[in-house]
PDB file of C-alpha atoms in Angstrom:
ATOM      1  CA  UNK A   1      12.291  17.064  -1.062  1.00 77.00           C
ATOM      2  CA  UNK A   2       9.459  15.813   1.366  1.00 94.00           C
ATOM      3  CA  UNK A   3       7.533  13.119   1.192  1.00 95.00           C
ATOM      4  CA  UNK A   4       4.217  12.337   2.912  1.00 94.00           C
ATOM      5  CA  UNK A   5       2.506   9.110   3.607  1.00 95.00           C
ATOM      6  CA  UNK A   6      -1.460   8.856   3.498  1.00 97.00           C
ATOM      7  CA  UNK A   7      -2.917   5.989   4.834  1.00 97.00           C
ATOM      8  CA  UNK A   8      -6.401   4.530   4.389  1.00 97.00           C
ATOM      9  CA  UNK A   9      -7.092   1.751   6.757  1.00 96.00           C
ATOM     10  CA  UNK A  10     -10.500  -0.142   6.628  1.00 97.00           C
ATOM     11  CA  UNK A  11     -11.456  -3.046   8.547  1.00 97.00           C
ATOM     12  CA  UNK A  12      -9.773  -5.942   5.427  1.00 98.00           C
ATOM     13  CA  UNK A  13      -7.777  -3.275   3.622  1.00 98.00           C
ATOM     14  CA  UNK A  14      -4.951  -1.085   3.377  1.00 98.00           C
ATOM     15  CA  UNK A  15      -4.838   2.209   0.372  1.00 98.00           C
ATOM     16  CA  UNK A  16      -1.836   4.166   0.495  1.00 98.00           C
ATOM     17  CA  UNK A  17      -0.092   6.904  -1.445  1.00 97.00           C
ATOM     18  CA  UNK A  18       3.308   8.406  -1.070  1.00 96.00           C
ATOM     19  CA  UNK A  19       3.907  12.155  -2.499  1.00 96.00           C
ATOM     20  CA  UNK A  20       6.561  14.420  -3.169  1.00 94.00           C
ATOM     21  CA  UNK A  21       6.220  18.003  -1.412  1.00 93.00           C
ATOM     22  CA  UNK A  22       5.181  20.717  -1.737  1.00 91.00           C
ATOM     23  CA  UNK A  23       4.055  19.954  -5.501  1.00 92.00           C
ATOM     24  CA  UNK A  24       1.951  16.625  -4.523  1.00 92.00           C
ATOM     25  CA  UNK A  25       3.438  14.908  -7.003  1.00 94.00           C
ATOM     26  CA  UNK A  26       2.421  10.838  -6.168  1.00 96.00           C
ATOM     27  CA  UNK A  27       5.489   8.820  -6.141  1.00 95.00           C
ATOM     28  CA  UNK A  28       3.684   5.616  -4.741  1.00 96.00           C
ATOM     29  CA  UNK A  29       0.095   3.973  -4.553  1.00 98.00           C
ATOM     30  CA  UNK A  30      -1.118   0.852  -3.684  1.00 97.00           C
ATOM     31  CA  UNK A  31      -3.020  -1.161  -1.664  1.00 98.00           C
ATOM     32  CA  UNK A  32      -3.676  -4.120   0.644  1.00 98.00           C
ATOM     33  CA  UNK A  33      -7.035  -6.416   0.527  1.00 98.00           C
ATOM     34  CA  UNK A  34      -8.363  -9.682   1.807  1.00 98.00           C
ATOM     35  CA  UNK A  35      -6.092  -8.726   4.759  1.00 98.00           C
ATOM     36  CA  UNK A  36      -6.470 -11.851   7.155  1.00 98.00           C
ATOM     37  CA  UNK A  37      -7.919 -14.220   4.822  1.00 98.00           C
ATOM     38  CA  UNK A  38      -5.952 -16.643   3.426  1.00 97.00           C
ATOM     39  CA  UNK A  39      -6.224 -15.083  -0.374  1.00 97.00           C
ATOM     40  CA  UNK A  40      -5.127 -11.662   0.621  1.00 98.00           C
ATOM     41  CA  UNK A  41      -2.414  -9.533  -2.076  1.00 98.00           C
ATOM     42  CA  UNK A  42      -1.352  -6.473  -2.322  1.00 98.00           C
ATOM     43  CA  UNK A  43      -0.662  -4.378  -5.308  1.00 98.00           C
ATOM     44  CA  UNK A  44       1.977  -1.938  -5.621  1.00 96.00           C
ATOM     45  CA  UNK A  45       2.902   1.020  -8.150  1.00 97.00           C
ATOM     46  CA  UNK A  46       6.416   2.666  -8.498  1.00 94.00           C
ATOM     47  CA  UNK A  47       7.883   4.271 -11.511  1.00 90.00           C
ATOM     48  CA  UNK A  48       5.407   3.558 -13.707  1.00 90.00           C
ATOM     49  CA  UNK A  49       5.712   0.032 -12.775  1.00 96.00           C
ATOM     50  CA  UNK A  50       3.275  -2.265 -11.265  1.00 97.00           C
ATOM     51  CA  UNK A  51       3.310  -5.329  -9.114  1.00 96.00           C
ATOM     52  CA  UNK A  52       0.549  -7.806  -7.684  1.00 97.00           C
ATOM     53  CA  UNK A  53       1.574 -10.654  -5.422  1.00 97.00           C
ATOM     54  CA  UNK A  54      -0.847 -12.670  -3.664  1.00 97.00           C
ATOM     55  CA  UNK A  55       0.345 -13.626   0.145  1.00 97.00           C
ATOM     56  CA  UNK A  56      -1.135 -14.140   3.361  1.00 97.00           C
ATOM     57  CA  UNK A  57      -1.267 -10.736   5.593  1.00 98.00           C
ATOM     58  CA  UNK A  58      -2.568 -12.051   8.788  1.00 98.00           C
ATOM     59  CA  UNK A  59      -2.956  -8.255   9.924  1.00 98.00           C
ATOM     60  CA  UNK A  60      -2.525  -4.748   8.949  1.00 97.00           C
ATOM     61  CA  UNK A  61       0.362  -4.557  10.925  1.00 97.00           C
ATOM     62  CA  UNK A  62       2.044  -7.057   8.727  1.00 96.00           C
ATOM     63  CA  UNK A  63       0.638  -4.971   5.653  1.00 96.00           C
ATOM     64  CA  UNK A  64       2.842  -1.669   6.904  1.00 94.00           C
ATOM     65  CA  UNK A  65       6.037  -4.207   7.655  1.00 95.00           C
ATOM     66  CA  UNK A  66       5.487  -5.144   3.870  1.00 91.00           C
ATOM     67  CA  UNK A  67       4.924  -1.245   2.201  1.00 87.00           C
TER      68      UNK A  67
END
């Protein structure tokens, strides 16, 4: 099975969703904020499972090392 990454990048954040192909099932969401401020978190969902954990992200490349 395929999966396909879809990025949203905006100038403090980071929205992403992973799918399975070709039935676009989503298999991971989540998302990156405050990026570069010193309250920034992400929050992640897998397997009907959810996780928020605030850490600094100095950038978004940082953000894609974490996801």
């Amino acid at each position: 099975m395929e999966k396909f990454l879809v990025i949203n990048a905006g100038s403090s954040s980071l929205k992403f969703q992973v799918y399975d192909m070709p039935k676009q099932i989503v298999k991971m969401s989540g998302y990156f904020e405050k990026i570069g401020q010193n309250d920034s978190f992400y929050t992640l969902k897998f397997n009907e499972k959810k996780e928020k954990k605030i850490v600094f992200i100095p950038n978004h490349e940082e953000a894609v090392k974490i996801l």
